[in-house]
mmCIF file of N, CA and C in Angstrom:
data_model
loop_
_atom_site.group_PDB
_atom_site.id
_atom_site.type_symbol
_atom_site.label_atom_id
_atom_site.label_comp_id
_atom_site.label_asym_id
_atom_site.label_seq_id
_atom_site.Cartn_x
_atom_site.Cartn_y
_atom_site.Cartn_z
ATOM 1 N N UNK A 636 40.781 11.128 17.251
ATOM 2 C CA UNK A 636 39.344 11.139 17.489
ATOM 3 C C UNK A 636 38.593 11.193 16.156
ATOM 4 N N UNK A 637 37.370 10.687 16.461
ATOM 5 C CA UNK A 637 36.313 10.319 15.069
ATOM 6 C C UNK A 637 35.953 11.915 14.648
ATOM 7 N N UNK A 638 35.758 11.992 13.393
ATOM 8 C CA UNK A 638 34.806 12.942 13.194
ATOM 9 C C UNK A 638 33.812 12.832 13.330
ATOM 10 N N UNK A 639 32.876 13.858 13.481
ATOM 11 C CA UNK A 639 30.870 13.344 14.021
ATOM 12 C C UNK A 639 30.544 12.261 12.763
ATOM 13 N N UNK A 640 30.664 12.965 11.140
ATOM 14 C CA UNK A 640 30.594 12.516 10.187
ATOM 15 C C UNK A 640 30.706 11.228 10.127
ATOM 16 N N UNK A 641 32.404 11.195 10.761
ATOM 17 C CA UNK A 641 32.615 9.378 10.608
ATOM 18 C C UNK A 641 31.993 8.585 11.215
ATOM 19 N N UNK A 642 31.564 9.342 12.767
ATOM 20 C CA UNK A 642 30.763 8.776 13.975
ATOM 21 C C UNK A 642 29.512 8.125 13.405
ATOM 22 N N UNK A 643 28.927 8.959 12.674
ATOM 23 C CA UNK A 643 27.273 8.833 11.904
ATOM 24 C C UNK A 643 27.822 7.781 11.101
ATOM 25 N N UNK A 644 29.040 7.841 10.332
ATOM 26 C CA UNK A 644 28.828 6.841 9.425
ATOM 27 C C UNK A 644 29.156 5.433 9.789
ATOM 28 N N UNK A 645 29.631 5.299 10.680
ATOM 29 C CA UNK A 645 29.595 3.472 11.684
ATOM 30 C C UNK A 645 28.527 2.922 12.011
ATOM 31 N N UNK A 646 28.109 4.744 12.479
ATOM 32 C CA UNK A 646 26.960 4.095 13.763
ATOM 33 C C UNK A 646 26.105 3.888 12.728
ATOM 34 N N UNK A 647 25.531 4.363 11.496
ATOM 35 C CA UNK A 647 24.597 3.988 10.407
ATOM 36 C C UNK A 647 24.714 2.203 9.718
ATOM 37 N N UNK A 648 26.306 2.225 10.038
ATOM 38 C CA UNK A 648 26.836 1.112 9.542
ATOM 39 C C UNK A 648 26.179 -0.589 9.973
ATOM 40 N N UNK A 649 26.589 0.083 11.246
ATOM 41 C CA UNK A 649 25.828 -0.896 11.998
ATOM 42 C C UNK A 649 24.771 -1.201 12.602
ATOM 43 N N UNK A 650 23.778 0.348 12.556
ATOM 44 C CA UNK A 650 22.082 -0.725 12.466
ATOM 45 C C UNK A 650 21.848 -0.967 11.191
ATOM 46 N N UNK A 651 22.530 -0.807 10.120
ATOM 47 C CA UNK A 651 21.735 -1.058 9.055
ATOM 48 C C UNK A 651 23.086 -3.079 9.134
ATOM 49 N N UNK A 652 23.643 -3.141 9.497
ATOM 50 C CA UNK A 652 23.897 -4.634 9.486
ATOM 51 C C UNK A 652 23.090 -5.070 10.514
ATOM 52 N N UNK A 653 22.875 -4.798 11.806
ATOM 53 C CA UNK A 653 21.844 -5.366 12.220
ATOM 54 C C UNK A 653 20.320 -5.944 11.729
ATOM 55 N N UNK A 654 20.286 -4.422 11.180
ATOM 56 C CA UNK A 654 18.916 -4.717 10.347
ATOM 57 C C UNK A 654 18.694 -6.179 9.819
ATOM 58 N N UNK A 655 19.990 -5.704 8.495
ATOM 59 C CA UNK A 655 19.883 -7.204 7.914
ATOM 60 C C UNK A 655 19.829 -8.399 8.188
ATOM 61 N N UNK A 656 20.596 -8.320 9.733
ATOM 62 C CA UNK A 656 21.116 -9.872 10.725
ATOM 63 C C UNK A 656 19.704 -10.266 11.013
ATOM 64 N N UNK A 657 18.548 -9.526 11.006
ATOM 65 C CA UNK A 657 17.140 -9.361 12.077
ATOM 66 C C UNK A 657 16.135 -10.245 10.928
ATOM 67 N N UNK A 658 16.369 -9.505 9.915
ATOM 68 C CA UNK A 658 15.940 -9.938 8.685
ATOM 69 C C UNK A 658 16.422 -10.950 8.455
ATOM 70 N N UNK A 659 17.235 -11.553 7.993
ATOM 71 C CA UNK A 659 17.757 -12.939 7.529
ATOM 72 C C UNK A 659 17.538 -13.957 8.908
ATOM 73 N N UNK A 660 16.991 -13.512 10.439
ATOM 74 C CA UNK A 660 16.469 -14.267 11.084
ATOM 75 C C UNK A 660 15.828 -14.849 11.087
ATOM 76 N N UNK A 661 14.807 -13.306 10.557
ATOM 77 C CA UNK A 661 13.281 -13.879 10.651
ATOM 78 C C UNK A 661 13.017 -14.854 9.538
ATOM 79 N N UNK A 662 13.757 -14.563 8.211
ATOM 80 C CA UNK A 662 13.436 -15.101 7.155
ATOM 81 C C UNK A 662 13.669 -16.370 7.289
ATOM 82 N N UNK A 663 14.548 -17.200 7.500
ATOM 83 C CA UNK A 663 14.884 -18.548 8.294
ATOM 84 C C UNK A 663 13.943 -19.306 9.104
ATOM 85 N N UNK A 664 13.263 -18.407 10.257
ATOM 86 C CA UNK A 664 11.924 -18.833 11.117
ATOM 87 C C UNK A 664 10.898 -18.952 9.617
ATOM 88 N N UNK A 665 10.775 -18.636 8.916
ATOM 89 C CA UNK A 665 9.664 -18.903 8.067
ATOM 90 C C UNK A 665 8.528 -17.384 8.180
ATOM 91 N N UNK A 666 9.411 -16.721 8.489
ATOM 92 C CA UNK A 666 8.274 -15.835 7.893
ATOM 93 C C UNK A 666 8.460 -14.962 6.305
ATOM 94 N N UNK A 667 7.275 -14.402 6.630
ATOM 95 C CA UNK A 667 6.726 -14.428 4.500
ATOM 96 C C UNK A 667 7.877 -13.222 4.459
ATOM 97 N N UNK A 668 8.973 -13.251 3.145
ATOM 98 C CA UNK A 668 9.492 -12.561 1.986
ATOM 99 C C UNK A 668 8.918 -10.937 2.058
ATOM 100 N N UNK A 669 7.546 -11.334 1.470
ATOM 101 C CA UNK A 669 6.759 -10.383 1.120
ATOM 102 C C UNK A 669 6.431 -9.106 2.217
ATOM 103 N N UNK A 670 6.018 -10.100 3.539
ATOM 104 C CA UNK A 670 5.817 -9.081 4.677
ATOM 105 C C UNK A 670 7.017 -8.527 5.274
ATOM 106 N N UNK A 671 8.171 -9.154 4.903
ATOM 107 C CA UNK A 671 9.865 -7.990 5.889
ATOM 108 C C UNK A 671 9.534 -6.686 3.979
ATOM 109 N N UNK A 672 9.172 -7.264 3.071
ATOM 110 C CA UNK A 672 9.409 -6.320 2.039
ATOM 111 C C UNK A 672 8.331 -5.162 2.326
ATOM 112 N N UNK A 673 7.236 -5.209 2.615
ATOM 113 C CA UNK A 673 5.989 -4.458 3.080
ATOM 114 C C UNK A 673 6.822 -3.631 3.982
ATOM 115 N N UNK A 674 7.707 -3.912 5.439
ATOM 116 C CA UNK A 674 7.460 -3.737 6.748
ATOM 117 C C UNK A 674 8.875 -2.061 6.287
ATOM 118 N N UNK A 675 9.632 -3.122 5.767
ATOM 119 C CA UNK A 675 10.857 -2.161 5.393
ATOM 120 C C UNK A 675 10.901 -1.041 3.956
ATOM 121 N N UNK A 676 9.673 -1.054 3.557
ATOM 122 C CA UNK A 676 9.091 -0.258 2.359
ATOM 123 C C UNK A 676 9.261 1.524 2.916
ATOM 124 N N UNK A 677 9.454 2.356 2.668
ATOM 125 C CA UNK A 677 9.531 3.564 2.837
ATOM 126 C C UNK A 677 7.680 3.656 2.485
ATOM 127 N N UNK A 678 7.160 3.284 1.061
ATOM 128 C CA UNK A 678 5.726 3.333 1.189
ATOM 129 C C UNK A 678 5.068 2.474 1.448
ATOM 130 N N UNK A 679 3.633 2.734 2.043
ATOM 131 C CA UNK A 679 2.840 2.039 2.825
ATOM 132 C C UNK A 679 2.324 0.984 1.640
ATOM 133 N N UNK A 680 1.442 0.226 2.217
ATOM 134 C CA UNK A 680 1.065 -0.714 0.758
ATOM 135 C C UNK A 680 -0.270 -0.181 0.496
ATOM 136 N N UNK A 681 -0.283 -0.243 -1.014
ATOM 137 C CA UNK A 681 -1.321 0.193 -1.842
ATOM 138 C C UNK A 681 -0.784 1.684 -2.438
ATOM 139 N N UNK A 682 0.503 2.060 -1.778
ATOM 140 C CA UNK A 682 0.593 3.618 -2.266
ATOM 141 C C UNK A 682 0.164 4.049 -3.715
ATOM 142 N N UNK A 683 1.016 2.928 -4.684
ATOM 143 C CA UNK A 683 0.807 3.299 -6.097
ATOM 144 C C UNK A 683 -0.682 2.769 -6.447
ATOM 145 N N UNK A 684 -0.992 1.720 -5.681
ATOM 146 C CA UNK A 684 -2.699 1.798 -6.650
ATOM 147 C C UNK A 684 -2.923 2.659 -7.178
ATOM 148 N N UNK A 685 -3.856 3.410 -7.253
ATOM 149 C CA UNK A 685 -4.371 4.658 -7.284
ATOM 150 C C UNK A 685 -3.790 6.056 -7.679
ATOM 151 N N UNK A 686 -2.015 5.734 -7.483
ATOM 152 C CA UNK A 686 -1.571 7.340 -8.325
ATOM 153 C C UNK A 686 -1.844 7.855 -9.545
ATOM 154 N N UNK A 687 -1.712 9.252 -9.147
ATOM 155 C CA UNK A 687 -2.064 10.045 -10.445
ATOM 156 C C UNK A 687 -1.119 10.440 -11.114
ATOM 157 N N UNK A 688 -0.189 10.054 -12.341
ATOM 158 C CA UNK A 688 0.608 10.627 -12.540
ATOM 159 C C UNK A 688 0.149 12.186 -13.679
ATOM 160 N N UNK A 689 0.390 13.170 -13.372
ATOM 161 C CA UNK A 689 0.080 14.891 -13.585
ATOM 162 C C UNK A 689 0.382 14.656 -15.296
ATOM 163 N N UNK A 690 1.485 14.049 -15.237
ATOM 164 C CA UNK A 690 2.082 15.130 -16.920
ATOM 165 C C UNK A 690 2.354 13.522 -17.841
ATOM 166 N N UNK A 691 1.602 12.523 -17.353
ATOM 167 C CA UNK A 691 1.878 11.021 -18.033
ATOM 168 C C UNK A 691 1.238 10.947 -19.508
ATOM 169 N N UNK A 692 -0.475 11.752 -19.740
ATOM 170 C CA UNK A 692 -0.506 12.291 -20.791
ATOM 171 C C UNK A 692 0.042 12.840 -22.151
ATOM 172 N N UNK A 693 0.923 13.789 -21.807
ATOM 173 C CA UNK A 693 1.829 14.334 -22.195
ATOM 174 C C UNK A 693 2.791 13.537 -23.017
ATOM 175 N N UNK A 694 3.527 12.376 -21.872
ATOM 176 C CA UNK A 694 4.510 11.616 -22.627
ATOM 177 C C UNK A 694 4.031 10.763 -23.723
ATOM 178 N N UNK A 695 2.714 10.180 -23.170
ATOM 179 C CA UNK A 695 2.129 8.976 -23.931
ATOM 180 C C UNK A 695 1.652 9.794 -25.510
ATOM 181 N N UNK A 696 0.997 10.899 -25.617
ATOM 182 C CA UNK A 696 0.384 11.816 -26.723
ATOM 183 C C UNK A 696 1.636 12.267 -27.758
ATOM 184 N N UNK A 697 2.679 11.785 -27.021
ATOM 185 C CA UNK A 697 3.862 12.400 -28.393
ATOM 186 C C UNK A 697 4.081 11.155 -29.582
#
């Protein structure tokens, strides 16, 4: 029998090949590059516009 561990690690295995199968579908139908890169982004778009980096000062002043 599987360990849970190993269990998680198939079952991870294989939506993340699905994923890709879904993706290289769509990409074929012609849809935009850019928007599966947006969709599958952990951040939303525009996140970095606007960041503040705290201590960037710092590095740049040495």
């Amino acid at each position: 029998m599987k360990s849970a561990s190993s269990a998680n690690r198939t079952s991870r295995a294989a939506a993340k090949k699905a994923a890709r199968r879904e993706d290289r579908q769509r990409l074929e139908n012609g849809e935009s590059p850019a928007a599966l890169q947006r969709e599958n982004s952990i951040f939303p778009a525009g996140f970095f516009k606007d960041a503040k980096i705290s201590n960037l000062s710092q590095v740049v002043g040495r």
